[in-house]
Amino acid sequence: MVERVTHRLDIETALYRALERDEVRLVHQPIIDTRLGIVVGFESLMRWDRGDSGTVSPAEFIPVAEETGTIVPLGSWALLDALTSLRQWMDAGWCGAGTTVSVNVSARQLHDPTFVTVVSEALSRSGVPADRLWLEVTESVMISEPTQALSALRQLNSLGVRVAIDDFGTGYSSLSLLQRFPIQRVKIDRAFVNELRADGGSHSLVRTIIAMAESLGADVVAEGVETVEQMDVLASLQCHKAQGYLISHPVTAGQVAEVVARLEESPAWRR
Ligand code: C2E
Ligand code: CA
Ligand code: CA
């Protein structure tokens, strides 16, 4: 336990410094539409290069950042950085006219009273239209302070920003809560995608999630697609948007042109 607490403290102290030391960066994972054969967007994911300690996984430092509140400045930085990159890709002609970026947002950020302002300022500073930004939130934001979260998401929606529910199916949200939330996209968690086999398996569960998303008027993205078999099953269930290692690992902002060209010209995700 002492070791664990020390490790945590260690992360916490270093995290405060990480932003000003330029140790935090974003990588971007393409989301494709298999029917259209194009890259429709990128999910921006944080990486922390901690010198001699190597690259720390967000699975390790995001929970600490959430607990300590550092996620608020970190998250604001990520929003602006992701939008600035998208602006650069747009200007350089690296991506299509409708390409979007998706940024993960923690409950703590959403519950911060300045969040809506932070988002709208990031949009105006980067010059990216609001409908090119997706915010990914998990079911947990609906549970802790639903009224505050609901109000922030409604305001963001009215700016034109869209909201995706992340890791769908792993949380505890009720259908009635989901219905009250302005959600335009559902992301099927990797755990369910992972179970998809040509001969059955979790088809009915995924089919139900897709039907539910449709009834909410939301589109569907499958996460963590690793095999052609999973991709085929998803297509047969009418899910045509996907991201995962089969398509591409997350890449740096500078690799985006190359990855879009590769994915759109010789689609490796097809047999
Ligand atoms: P997430 O939002 O569910 O992001 C997807 C995670 O799955 C990413 O891990 C991605 O690299 C990984 N992934 C993508 N395709 C595959 C695949 O085919 N197979 C497998 N096994 N994994 C795949 P990553 O980058 O380590 O991020 C972990 C989590 O950390 C994210 O999960 C998200 O919850 C959180 N996170 C990352 N960046 C941010 C951020 O900027 N803000 C906040 N609040 N959270 C972030
Ligand atoms: Ca996500
Ligand atoms: Ca996810």
PDB file of C-alpha atoms and ligand atoms in Angstrom:
ATOM      1  CA  MET A   1       0.000   0.000   0.000  1.00  0.00           C
ATOM      2  CA  VAL A   2       2.839   2.389   0.859  1.00  0.00           C
ATOM      3  CA  GLU A   3       4.266   1.688  -2.553  1.00  0.00           C
ATOM      4  CA  ARG A   4       0.927   2.421  -4.179  1.00  0.00           C
ATOM      5  CA  VAL A   5       0.440   5.691  -2.328  1.00  0.00           C
ATOM      6  CA  THR A   6       3.990   6.782  -3.118  1.00  0.00           C
ATOM      7  CA  HIS A   7       3.461   5.961  -6.784  1.00  0.00           C
ATOM      8  CA  ARG A   8       0.244   7.961  -6.809  1.00  0.00           C
ATOM      9  CA  LEU A   9       1.827  10.925  -5.065  1.00  0.00           C
ATOM     10  CA  ASP A  10       4.661  10.738  -7.498  1.00  0.00           C
ATOM     11  CA  ILE A  11       2.267  10.923 -10.455  1.00  0.00           C
ATOM     12  CA  GLU A  12       0.255  13.673  -8.815  1.00  0.00           C
ATOM     13  CA  THR A  13       3.260  15.935  -8.221  1.00  0.00           C
ATOM     14  CA  ALA A  14       4.731  15.347 -11.656  1.00  0.00           C
ATOM     15  CA  LEU A  15       1.371  15.857 -13.351  1.00  0.00           C
ATOM     16  CA  TYR A  16       1.131  19.415 -12.055  1.00  0.00           C
ATOM     17  CA  ARG A  17       4.379  20.142 -13.830  1.00  0.00           C
ATOM     18  CA  ALA A  18       3.761  18.087 -16.958  1.00  0.00           C
ATOM     19  CA  LEU A  19       1.724  20.654 -18.852  1.00  0.00           C
ATOM     20  CA  GLU A  20       4.144  23.523 -18.402  1.00  0.00           C
ATOM     21  CA  ARG A  21       7.035  21.242 -19.260  1.00  0.00           C
ATOM     22  CA  ASP A  22       5.406  20.270 -22.553  1.00  0.00           C
ATOM     23  CA  GLU A  23       5.405  16.624 -21.583  1.00  0.00           C
ATOM     24  CA  VAL A  24       1.792  16.087 -22.568  1.00  0.00           C
ATOM     25  CA  ARG A  25       0.753  15.556 -26.173  1.00  0.00           C
ATOM     26  CA  LEU A  26      -2.148  14.190 -28.164  1.00  0.00           C
ATOM     27  CA  VAL A  27      -2.297  11.300 -30.573  1.00  0.00           C
ATOM     28  CA  HIS A  28      -5.212  10.798 -32.929  1.00  0.00           C
ATOM     29  CA  GLN A  29      -6.993   7.592 -33.883  1.00  0.00           C
ATOM     30  CA  PRO A  30      -8.978   7.557 -37.139  1.00  0.00           C
ATOM     31  CA  ILE A  31     -12.677   6.711 -37.173  1.00  0.00           C
ATOM     32  CA  ILE A  32     -13.785   5.359 -40.515  1.00  0.00           C
ATOM     33  CA  ASP A  33     -17.085   4.912 -42.303  1.00  0.00           C
ATOM     34  CA  THR A  34     -16.772   1.513 -43.947  1.00  0.00           C
ATOM     35  CA  ARG A  35     -19.695   2.099 -46.278  1.00  0.00           C
ATOM     36  CA  LEU A  36     -18.316   5.393 -47.584  1.00  0.00           C
ATOM     37  CA  GLY A  37     -14.704   4.196 -47.408  1.00  0.00           C
ATOM     38  CA  ILE A  38     -13.527   7.421 -45.788  1.00  0.00           C
ATOM     39  CA  VAL A  39     -12.010   8.687 -42.574  1.00  0.00           C
ATOM     40  CA  VAL A  40     -14.822  10.639 -40.902  1.00  0.00           C
ATOM     41  CA  GLY A  41     -12.876  11.811 -37.889  1.00  0.00           C
ATOM     42  CA  PHE A  42     -10.207  11.306 -35.267  1.00  0.00           C
ATOM     43  CA  GLU A  43     -10.393  10.624 -31.560  1.00  0.00           C
ATOM     44  CA  SER A  44      -7.697  12.605 -29.747  1.00  0.00           C
ATOM     45  CA  LEU A  45      -6.020  10.743 -26.899  1.00  0.00           C
ATOM     46  CA  MET A  46      -3.556  12.049 -24.331  1.00  0.00           C
ATOM     47  CA  ARG A  47      -0.014  10.827 -23.919  1.00  0.00           C
ATOM     48  CA  TRP A  48       2.443  11.831 -21.207  1.00  0.00           C
ATOM     49  CA  ASP A  49       6.146  11.512 -21.954  1.00  0.00           C
ATOM     50  CA  ARG A  50       7.787  11.384 -18.556  1.00  0.00           C
ATOM     51  CA  GLY A  51      11.462  11.551 -19.447  1.00  0.00           C
ATOM     52  CA  ASP A  52      13.269   8.542 -18.027  1.00  0.00           C
ATOM     53  CA  SER A  53      10.023   6.951 -16.843  1.00  0.00           C
ATOM     54  CA  GLY A  54       8.892   6.597 -20.464  1.00  0.00           C
ATOM     55  CA  THR A  55       5.356   7.207 -21.741  1.00  0.00           C
ATOM     56  CA  VAL A  56       2.684   6.962 -19.072  1.00  0.00           C
ATOM     57  CA  SER A  57      -0.683   5.550 -20.153  1.00  0.00           C
ATOM     58  CA  PRO A  58      -3.765   7.746 -19.702  1.00  0.00           C
ATOM     59  CA  ALA A  59      -5.365   4.790 -17.942  1.00  0.00           C
ATOM     60  CA  GLU A  60      -2.811   5.471 -15.224  1.00  0.00           C
ATOM     61  CA  PHE A  61      -2.720   9.267 -15.027  1.00  0.00           C
ATOM     62  CA  ILE A  62      -6.265  10.331 -15.994  1.00  0.00           C
ATOM     63  CA  PRO A  63      -7.793   8.847 -12.818  1.00  0.00           C
ATOM     64  CA  VAL A  64      -5.203  10.722 -10.712  1.00  0.00           C
ATOM     65  CA  ALA A  65      -5.834  13.915 -12.689  1.00  0.00           C
ATOM     66  CA  GLU A  66      -9.568  13.485 -12.120  1.00  0.00           C
ATOM     67  CA  GLU A  67      -9.146  13.016  -8.402  1.00  0.00           C
ATOM     68  CA  THR A  68      -6.829  15.981  -7.945  1.00  0.00           C
ATOM     69  CA  GLY A  69      -8.626  18.318 -10.345  1.00  0.00           C
ATOM     70  CA  THR A  70      -5.637  18.644 -12.689  1.00  0.00           C
ATOM     71  CA  ILE A  71      -7.915  17.195 -15.374  1.00  0.00           C
ATOM     72  CA  VAL A  72      -9.555  20.628 -15.665  1.00  0.00           C
ATOM     73  CA  PRO A  73      -6.477  22.485 -17.042  1.00  0.00           C
ATOM     74  CA  LEU A  74      -5.268  19.330 -18.811  1.00  0.00           C
ATOM     75  CA  GLY A  75      -8.643  18.885 -20.466  1.00  0.00           C
ATOM     76  CA  SER A  76      -8.824  22.540 -21.552  1.00  0.00           C
ATOM     77  CA  TRP A  77      -5.382  22.188 -23.099  1.00  0.00           C
ATOM     78  CA  ALA A  78      -6.451  19.008 -24.935  1.00  0.00           C
ATOM     79  CA  LEU A  79      -9.524  20.700 -26.404  1.00  0.00           C
ATOM     80  CA  LEU A  80      -7.564  23.603 -27.821  1.00  0.00           C
ATOM     81  CA  ASP A  81      -4.731  21.394 -29.038  1.00  0.00           C
ATOM     82  CA  ALA A  82      -7.073  18.954 -30.808  1.00  0.00           C
ATOM     83  CA  LEU A  83      -8.992  21.788 -32.485  1.00  0.00           C
ATOM     84  CA  THR A  84      -5.775  23.567 -33.490  1.00  0.00           C
ATOM     85  CA  SER A  85      -4.537  20.356 -35.102  1.00  0.00           C
ATOM     86  CA  LEU A  86      -7.822  19.874 -36.952  1.00  0.00           C
ATOM     87  CA  ARG A  87      -7.560  23.465 -38.230  1.00  0.00           C
ATOM     88  CA  GLN A  88      -4.057  22.695 -39.523  1.00  0.00           C
ATOM     89  CA  TRP A  89      -5.208  19.487 -41.243  1.00  0.00           C
ATOM     90  CA  MET A  90      -8.114  21.380 -42.824  1.00  0.00           C
ATOM     91  CA  ASP A  91      -5.861  24.181 -44.056  1.00  0.00           C
ATOM     92  CA  ALA A  92      -3.288  21.754 -45.424  1.00  0.00           C
ATOM     93  CA  GLY A  93      -6.003  19.755 -47.209  1.00  0.00           C
ATOM     94  CA  TRP A  94      -5.055  16.641 -45.260  1.00  0.00           C
ATOM     95  CA  CYS A  95      -8.594  15.712 -44.362  1.00  0.00           C
ATOM     96  CA  GLY A  96     -12.053  15.894 -45.879  1.00  0.00           C
ATOM     97  CA  ALA A  97     -14.398  18.843 -45.442  1.00  0.00           C
ATOM     98  CA  GLY A  98     -16.503  17.085 -42.836  1.00  0.00           C
ATOM     99  CA  THR A  99     -13.732  15.539 -40.738  1.00  0.00           C
ATOM    100  CA  THR A 100     -14.276  15.852 -37.002  1.00  0.00           C
ATOM    101  CA  VAL A 101     -12.208  15.532 -33.824  1.00  0.00           C
ATOM    102  CA  SER A 102     -13.487  13.784 -30.727  1.00  0.00           C
ATOM    103  CA  VAL A 103     -12.167  14.884 -27.362  1.00  0.00           C
ATOM    104  CA  ASN A 104     -12.703  12.948 -24.130  1.00  0.00           C
ATOM    105  CA  VAL A 105     -14.269  14.935 -21.327  1.00  0.00           C
ATOM    106  CA  SER A 106     -14.277  13.880 -17.679  1.00  0.00           C
ATOM    107  CA  ALA A 107     -17.233  14.405 -15.377  1.00  0.00           C
ATOM    108  CA  ARG A 108     -15.142  16.813 -13.354  1.00  0.00           C
ATOM    109  CA  GLN A 109     -14.648  19.081 -16.399  1.00  0.00           C
ATOM    110  CA  LEU A 110     -18.293  18.978 -17.335  1.00  0.00           C
ATOM    111  CA  HIS A 111     -19.270  19.925 -13.814  1.00  0.00           C
ATOM    112  CA  ASP A 112     -16.902  22.897 -13.854  1.00  0.00           C
ATOM    113  CA  PRO A 113     -18.982  26.061 -14.297  1.00  0.00           C
ATOM    114  CA  THR A 114     -16.560  27.493 -16.885  1.00  0.00           C
ATOM    115  CA  PHE A 115     -16.636  24.457 -19.172  1.00  0.00           C
ATOM    116  CA  VAL A 116     -19.027  25.806 -21.808  1.00  0.00           C
ATOM    117  CA  THR A 117     -16.949  28.978 -22.085  1.00  0.00           C
ATOM    118  CA  VAL A 118     -13.729  26.959 -22.351  1.00  0.00           C
ATOM    119  CA  VAL A 119     -15.190  25.000 -25.271  1.00  0.00           C
ATOM    120  CA  SER A 120     -16.543  28.014 -27.103  1.00  0.00           C
ATOM    121  CA  GLU A 121     -13.261  29.891 -26.674  1.00  0.00           C
ATOM    122  CA  ALA A 122     -11.289  26.909 -27.986  1.00  0.00           C
ATOM    123  CA  LEU A 123     -13.585  26.853 -31.026  1.00  0.00           C
ATOM    124  CA  SER A 124     -13.186  30.536 -31.754  1.00  0.00           C
ATOM    125  CA  ARG A 125      -9.432  30.585 -31.128  1.00  0.00           C
ATOM    126  CA  SER A 126      -8.894  27.658 -33.486  1.00  0.00           C
ATOM    127  CA  GLY A 127     -11.449  28.797 -36.042  1.00  0.00           C
ATOM    128  CA  VAL A 128     -13.061  25.372 -36.234  1.00  0.00           C
ATOM    129  CA  PRO A 129     -16.848  25.206 -36.766  1.00  0.00           C
ATOM    130  CA  ALA A 130     -18.662  23.796 -33.735  1.00  0.00           C
ATOM    131  CA  ASP A 131     -20.127  20.888 -35.698  1.00  0.00           C
ATOM    132  CA  ARG A 132     -16.631  19.499 -36.262  1.00  0.00           C
ATOM    133  CA  LEU A 133     -16.185  18.815 -32.555  1.00  0.00           C
ATOM    134  CA  TRP A 134     -17.449  15.760 -30.702  1.00  0.00           C
ATOM    135  CA  LEU A 135     -17.233  15.588 -26.941  1.00  0.00           C
ATOM    136  CA  GLU A 136     -17.026  12.063 -25.540  1.00  0.00           C
ATOM    137  CA  VAL A 137     -18.514  11.602 -22.097  1.00  0.00           C
ATOM    138  CA  THR A 138     -19.134   8.421 -20.152  1.00  0.00           C
ATOM    139  CA  GLU A 139     -22.328   7.349 -18.473  1.00  0.00           C
ATOM    140  CA  SER A 140     -20.826   8.458 -15.147  1.00  0.00           C
ATOM    141  CA  VAL A 141     -21.469  12.157 -15.947  1.00  0.00           C
ATOM    142  CA  MET A 142     -25.186  11.474 -15.917  1.00  0.00           C
ATOM    143  CA  ILE A 143     -25.060   9.964 -12.483  1.00  0.00           C
ATOM    144  CA  SER A 144     -23.135  12.263 -10.167  1.00  0.00           C
ATOM    145  CA  GLU A 145     -24.674  15.651 -10.990  1.00  0.00           C
ATOM    146  CA  PRO A 146     -27.191  15.071 -13.748  1.00  0.00           C
ATOM    147  CA  THR A 147     -28.766  18.523 -13.653  1.00  0.00           C
ATOM    148  CA  GLN A 148     -25.490  20.386 -14.023  1.00  0.00           C
ATOM    149  CA  ALA A 149     -24.250  18.010 -16.730  1.00  0.00           C
ATOM    150  CA  LEU A 150     -27.546  18.215 -18.587  1.00  0.00           C
ATOM    151  CA  SER A 151     -27.466  21.986 -18.609  1.00  0.00           C
ATOM    152  CA  ALA A 152     -23.860  22.122 -19.869  1.00  0.00           C
ATOM    153  CA  LEU A 153     -24.519  19.570 -22.603  1.00  0.00           C
ATOM    154  CA  ARG A 154     -27.649  21.405 -23.742  1.00  0.00           C
ATOM    155  CA  GLN A 155     -25.730  24.664 -24.001  1.00  0.00           C
ATOM    156  CA  LEU A 156     -22.967  22.935 -25.948  1.00  0.00           C
ATOM    157  CA  ASN A 157     -25.528  21.360 -28.258  1.00  0.00           C
ATOM    158  CA  SER A 158     -27.043  24.740 -28.942  1.00  0.00           C
ATOM    159  CA  LEU A 159     -23.591  25.976 -29.999  1.00  0.00           C
ATOM    160  CA  GLY A 160     -23.521  23.098 -32.493  1.00  0.00           C
ATOM    161  CA  VAL A 161     -21.128  20.843 -30.587  1.00  0.00           C
ATOM    162  CA  ARG A 162     -22.144  17.189 -30.575  1.00  0.00           C
ATOM    163  CA  VAL A 163     -21.987  14.699 -27.751  1.00  0.00           C
ATOM    164  CA  ALA A 164     -21.032  11.031 -27.813  1.00  0.00           C
ATOM    165  CA  ILE A 165     -21.580   8.571 -25.021  1.00  0.00           C
ATOM    166  CA  ASP A 166     -18.348   6.638 -24.523  1.00  0.00           C
ATOM    167  CA  ASP A 167     -17.780   3.034 -23.383  1.00  0.00           C
ATOM    168  CA  PHE A 168     -21.464   2.439 -23.791  1.00  0.00           C
ATOM    169  CA  GLY A 169     -22.872  -0.513 -21.885  1.00  0.00           C
ATOM    170  CA  THR A 170     -20.212  -0.610 -19.179  1.00  0.00           C
ATOM    171  CA  GLY A 171     -21.817   1.923 -16.846  1.00  0.00           C
ATOM    172  CA  TYR A 172     -25.003   1.997 -14.879  1.00  0.00           C
ATOM    173  CA  SER A 173     -27.134   4.520 -16.695  1.00  0.00           C
ATOM    174  CA  SER A 174     -30.812   3.858 -16.910  1.00  0.00           C
ATOM    175  CA  LEU A 175     -32.698   4.150 -20.157  1.00  0.00           C
ATOM    176  CA  SER A 176     -34.766   7.010 -18.780  1.00  0.00           C
ATOM    177  CA  LEU A 177     -31.624   8.969 -17.876  1.00  0.00           C
ATOM    178  CA  LEU A 178     -30.179   8.327 -21.322  1.00  0.00           C
ATOM    179  CA  GLN A 179     -33.336   9.583 -22.942  1.00  0.00           C
ATOM    180  CA  ARG A 180     -33.087  12.886 -21.084  1.00  0.00           C
ATOM    181  CA  PHE A 181     -29.553  13.500 -22.272  1.00  0.00           C
ATOM    182  CA  PRO A 182     -28.821  15.190 -25.589  1.00  0.00           C
ATOM    183  CA  ILE A 183     -26.727  12.464 -27.207  1.00  0.00           C
ATOM    184  CA  GLN A 184     -25.899  12.289 -30.891  1.00  0.00           C
ATOM    185  CA  ARG A 185     -23.588   9.286 -30.877  1.00  0.00           C
ATOM    186  CA  VAL A 186     -23.170   6.034 -29.006  1.00  0.00           C
ATOM    187  CA  LYS A 187     -19.762   4.348 -28.854  1.00  0.00           C
ATOM    188  CA  ILE A 188     -20.018   0.603 -28.367  1.00  0.00           C
ATOM    189  CA  ASP A 189     -17.429  -0.419 -25.812  1.00  0.00           C
ATOM    190  CA  ARG A 190     -14.499  -2.570 -26.871  1.00  0.00           C
ATOM    191  CA  ALA A 191     -15.557  -5.296 -24.447  1.00  0.00           C
ATOM    192  CA  PHE A 192     -18.641  -6.053 -26.586  1.00  0.00           C
ATOM    193  CA  VAL A 193     -16.862  -5.691 -29.919  1.00  0.00           C
ATOM    194  CA  ASN A 194     -14.213  -8.076 -28.677  1.00  0.00           C
ATOM    195  CA  GLU A 195     -16.832 -10.798 -28.180  1.00  0.00           C
ATOM    196  CA  LEU A 196     -18.246 -10.573 -31.696  1.00  0.00           C
ATOM    197  CA  ARG A 197     -17.778 -13.779 -33.695  1.00  0.00           C
ATOM    198  CA  ALA A 198     -19.167 -14.776 -37.067  1.00  0.00           C
ATOM    199  CA  ASP A 199     -21.053 -17.643 -35.411  1.00  0.00           C
ATOM    200  CA  GLY A 200     -23.090 -15.706 -32.896  1.00  0.00           C
ATOM    201  CA  GLY A 201     -21.692 -14.719 -29.518  1.00  0.00           C
ATOM    202  CA  SER A 202     -22.735 -11.262 -28.396  1.00  0.00           C
ATOM    203  CA  HIS A 203     -24.658 -10.306 -31.570  1.00  0.00           C
ATOM    204  CA  SER A 204     -27.910  -9.790 -29.727  1.00  0.00           C
ATOM    205  CA  LEU A 205     -26.343  -7.434 -27.196  1.00  0.00           C
ATOM    206  CA  VAL A 206     -24.701  -5.309 -29.887  1.00  0.00           C
ATOM    207  CA  ARG A 207     -27.877  -5.413 -31.957  1.00  0.00           C
ATOM    208  CA  THR A 208     -29.805  -4.083 -28.959  1.00  0.00           C
ATOM    209  CA  ILE A 209     -27.318  -1.246 -28.378  1.00  0.00           C
ATOM    210  CA  ILE A 210     -27.572  -0.268 -32.055  1.00  0.00           C
ATOM    211  CA  ALA A 211     -31.378  -0.327 -31.963  1.00  0.00           C
ATOM    212  CA  MET A 212     -31.357   1.771 -28.823  1.00  0.00           C
ATOM    213  CA  ALA A 213     -28.991   4.323 -30.346  1.00  0.00           C
ATOM    214  CA  GLU A 214     -31.258   4.564 -33.370  1.00  0.00           C
ATOM    215  CA  SER A 215     -34.276   5.142 -31.205  1.00  0.00           C
ATOM    216  CA  LEU A 216     -32.399   8.018 -29.547  1.00  0.00           C
ATOM    217  CA  GLY A 217     -31.606   9.392 -33.005  1.00  0.00           C
ATOM    218  CA  ALA A 218     -27.884   8.809 -32.439  1.00  0.00           C
ATOM    219  CA  ASP A 219     -25.297   7.281 -34.739  1.00  0.00           C
ATOM    220  CA  VAL A 220     -23.081   4.394 -33.674  1.00  0.00           C
ATOM    221  CA  VAL A 221     -19.312   3.906 -33.608  1.00  0.00           C
ATOM    222  CA  ALA A 222     -17.753   0.566 -32.696  1.00  0.00           C
ATOM    223  CA  GLU A 223     -14.584   0.851 -30.619  1.00  0.00           C
ATOM    224  CA  GLY A 224     -11.620  -1.479 -30.419  1.00  0.00           C
ATOM    225  CA  VAL A 225     -12.163  -3.288 -33.718  1.00  0.00           C
ATOM    226  CA  GLU A 226      -9.220  -5.654 -34.096  1.00  0.00           C
ATOM    227  CA  THR A 227     -10.289  -8.272 -36.631  1.00  0.00           C
ATOM    228  CA  VAL A 228     -11.909  -8.401 -40.072  1.00  0.00           C
ATOM    229  CA  GLU A 229     -14.417 -10.857 -38.598  1.00  0.00           C
ATOM    230  CA  GLN A 230     -15.582  -8.236 -36.059  1.00  0.00           C
ATOM    231  CA  MET A 231     -15.829  -5.640 -38.818  1.00  0.00           C
ATOM    232  CA  ASP A 232     -17.943  -7.983 -40.970  1.00  0.00           C
ATOM    233  CA  VAL A 233     -20.316  -8.811 -38.111  1.00  0.00           C
ATOM    234  CA  LEU A 234     -20.670  -5.086 -37.322  1.00  0.00           C
ATOM    235  CA  ALA A 235     -21.523  -4.349 -40.955  1.00  0.00           C
ATOM    236  CA  SER A 236     -24.141  -7.120 -40.928  1.00  0.00           C
ATOM    237  CA  LEU A 237     -25.655  -5.450 -37.850  1.00  0.00           C
ATOM    238  CA  GLN A 238     -25.733  -2.118 -39.741  1.00  0.00           C
ATOM    239  CA  CYS A 239     -22.913  -0.501 -37.810  1.00  0.00           C
ATOM    240  CA  HIS A 240     -20.696   1.210 -40.363  1.00  0.00           C
ATOM    241  CA  LYS A 241     -18.496   3.456 -38.266  1.00  0.00           C
ATOM    242  CA  ALA A 242     -15.512   1.969 -36.519  1.00  0.00           C
ATOM    243  CA  GLN A 243     -12.158   2.586 -34.910  1.00  0.00           C
ATOM    244  CA  GLY A 244      -9.564   0.144 -33.677  1.00  0.00           C
ATOM    245  CA  TYR A 245      -6.156  -1.330 -34.237  1.00  0.00           C
ATOM    246  CA  LEU A 246      -7.375  -3.170 -37.365  1.00  0.00           C
ATOM    247  CA  ILE A 247      -7.866   0.219 -38.999  1.00  0.00           C
ATOM    248  CA  SER A 248      -5.083   2.200 -37.345  1.00  0.00           C
ATOM    249  CA  HIS A 249      -3.378   2.772 -34.034  1.00  0.00           C
ATOM    250  CA  PRO A 250      -3.473   6.383 -32.807  1.00  0.00           C
ATOM    251  CA  VAL A 251      -0.961   8.522 -34.756  1.00  0.00           C
ATOM    252  CA  THR A 252       0.746  11.875 -34.206  1.00  0.00           C
ATOM    253  CA  ALA A 253      -0.753  15.036 -35.737  1.00  0.00           C
ATOM    254  CA  GLY A 254       2.008  15.036 -38.357  1.00  0.00           C
ATOM    255  CA  GLN A 255       1.137  11.521 -39.541  1.00  0.00           C
ATOM    256  CA  VAL A 256      -2.484  12.338 -40.305  1.00  0.00           C
ATOM    257  CA  ALA A 257      -2.065  13.028 -44.049  1.00  0.00           C
ATOM    258  CA  GLU A 258      -0.297   9.737 -44.523  1.00  0.00           C
ATOM    259  CA  VAL A 259      -2.839   7.720 -42.550  1.00  0.00           C
ATOM    260  CA  VAL A 260      -5.836   9.269 -44.344  1.00  0.00           C
ATOM    261  CA  ALA A 261      -4.240   8.535 -47.726  1.00  0.00           C
ATOM    262  CA  ARG A 262      -3.417   4.978 -46.733  1.00  0.00           C
ATOM    263  CA  LEU A 263      -6.872   4.245 -45.348  1.00  0.00           C
ATOM    264  CA  GLU A 264      -8.805   5.827 -48.199  1.00  0.00           C
ATOM    265  CA  GLU A 265      -6.628   4.569 -51.037  1.00  0.00           C
ATOM    266  CA  SER A 266      -5.898   0.994 -50.052  1.00  0.00           C
ATOM    267  CA  PRO A 267      -8.333   0.077 -47.336  1.00  0.00           C
ATOM    268  CA  ALA A 268      -6.501  -2.500 -45.243  1.00  0.00           C
ATOM    269  CA  TRP A 269      -9.636  -3.181 -43.210  1.00  0.00           C
ATOM    270  CA  ARG A 270     -11.262  -4.881 -46.193  1.00  0.00           C
ATOM    271  CA  ARG A 271     -10.468  -8.438 -47.044  1.00  0.00           C
TER     272      ARG A 271
HETATM  273  P1  C2E B   1     -11.268   5.608 -24.419  1.00  0.00           P
HETATM  274  O1  C2E B   1     -11.862   6.959 -24.518  1.00  0.00           O
HETATM  275  O2  C2E B   1     -12.209   4.454 -24.407  1.00  0.00           O
HETATM  276  O3  C2E B   1     -10.252   5.506 -25.630  1.00  0.00           O
HETATM  277  C1  C2E B   1     -10.041   4.347 -26.390  1.00  0.00           C
HETATM  278  C2  C2E B   1      -8.832   3.605 -25.891  1.00  0.00           C
HETATM  279  O4  C2E B   1      -8.721   2.347 -26.562  1.00  0.00           O
HETATM  280  C3  C2E B   1      -7.508   4.318 -26.189  1.00  0.00           C
HETATM  281  O5  C2E B   1      -6.610   3.990 -25.127  1.00  0.00           O
HETATM  282  C4  C2E B   1      -7.069   3.661 -27.490  1.00  0.00           C
HETATM  283  O6  C2E B   1      -5.683   3.790 -27.738  1.00  0.00           O
HETATM  284  C5  C2E B   1      -7.481   2.235 -27.217  1.00  0.00           C
HETATM  285  N1  C2E B   1      -7.726   1.466 -28.436  1.00  0.00           N
HETATM  286  C6  C2E B   1      -8.085   1.914 -29.645  1.00  0.00           C
HETATM  287  N2  C2E B   1      -8.277   0.889 -30.518  1.00  0.00           N
HETATM  288  C7  C2E B   1      -8.023  -0.248 -29.833  1.00  0.00           C
HETATM  289  C8  C2E B   1      -8.039  -1.648 -30.183  1.00  0.00           C
HETATM  290  O7  C2E B   1      -8.328  -2.042 -31.311  1.00  0.00           O
HETATM  291  N3  C2E B   1      -7.739  -2.525 -29.185  1.00  0.00           N
HETATM  292  C9  C2E B   1      -7.401  -2.130 -27.930  1.00  0.00           C
HETATM  293  N4  C2E B   1      -7.096  -3.066 -27.040  1.00  0.00           N
HETATM  294  N5  C2E B   1      -7.385  -0.812 -27.562  1.00  0.00           N
HETATM  295  C10 C2E B   1      -7.691   0.107 -28.504  1.00  0.00           C
HETATM  296  P2  C2E B   1      -5.729   5.105 -24.406  1.00  0.00           P
HETATM  297  O8  C2E B   1      -5.258   6.099 -25.419  1.00  0.00           O
HETATM  298  O9  C2E B   1      -4.733   4.373 -23.592  1.00  0.00           O
HETATM  299  O10 C2E B   1      -6.748   5.851 -23.456  1.00  0.00           O
HETATM  300  C11 C2E B   1      -7.345   5.204 -22.360  1.00  0.00           C
HETATM  301  C12 C2E B   1      -8.454   6.030 -21.774  1.00  0.00           C
HETATM  302  O11 C2E B   1      -7.930   7.218 -21.162  1.00  0.00           O
HETATM  303  C13 C2E B   1      -9.460   6.519 -22.806  1.00  0.00           C
HETATM  304  O12 C2E B   1     -10.349   5.489 -23.097  1.00  0.00           O
HETATM  305  C14 C2E B   1     -10.082   7.685 -22.041  1.00  0.00           C
HETATM  306  O13 C2E B   1     -11.046   7.219 -21.143  1.00  0.00           O
HETATM  307  C15 C2E B   1      -8.904   8.225 -21.251  1.00  0.00           C
HETATM  308  N6  C2E B   1      -8.359   9.403 -21.963  1.00  0.00           N
HETATM  309  C16 C2E B   1      -7.434   9.472 -22.947  1.00  0.00           C
HETATM  310  N7  C2E B   1      -7.205  10.738 -23.327  1.00  0.00           N
HETATM  311  C17 C2E B   1      -8.024  11.513 -22.557  1.00  0.00           C
HETATM  312  C18 C2E B   1      -8.271  12.932 -22.462  1.00  0.00           C
HETATM  313  O14 C2E B   1      -7.719  13.763 -23.206  1.00  0.00           O
HETATM  314  N8  C2E B   1      -9.191  13.348 -21.515  1.00  0.00           N
HETATM  315  C19 C2E B   1      -9.845  12.458 -20.703  1.00  0.00           C
HETATM  316  N9  C2E B   1     -10.722  12.943 -19.815  1.00  0.00           N
HETATM  317  N10 C2E B   1      -9.647  11.130 -20.789  1.00  0.00           N
HETATM  318  C20 C2E B   1      -8.748  10.658 -21.696  1.00  0.00           C
HETATM  319 CA    CA B   2     -13.253   7.948 -25.874  1.00  0.00          CA
HETATM  320 CA    CA B   3     -14.246   4.272 -25.186  1.00  0.00          CA
END
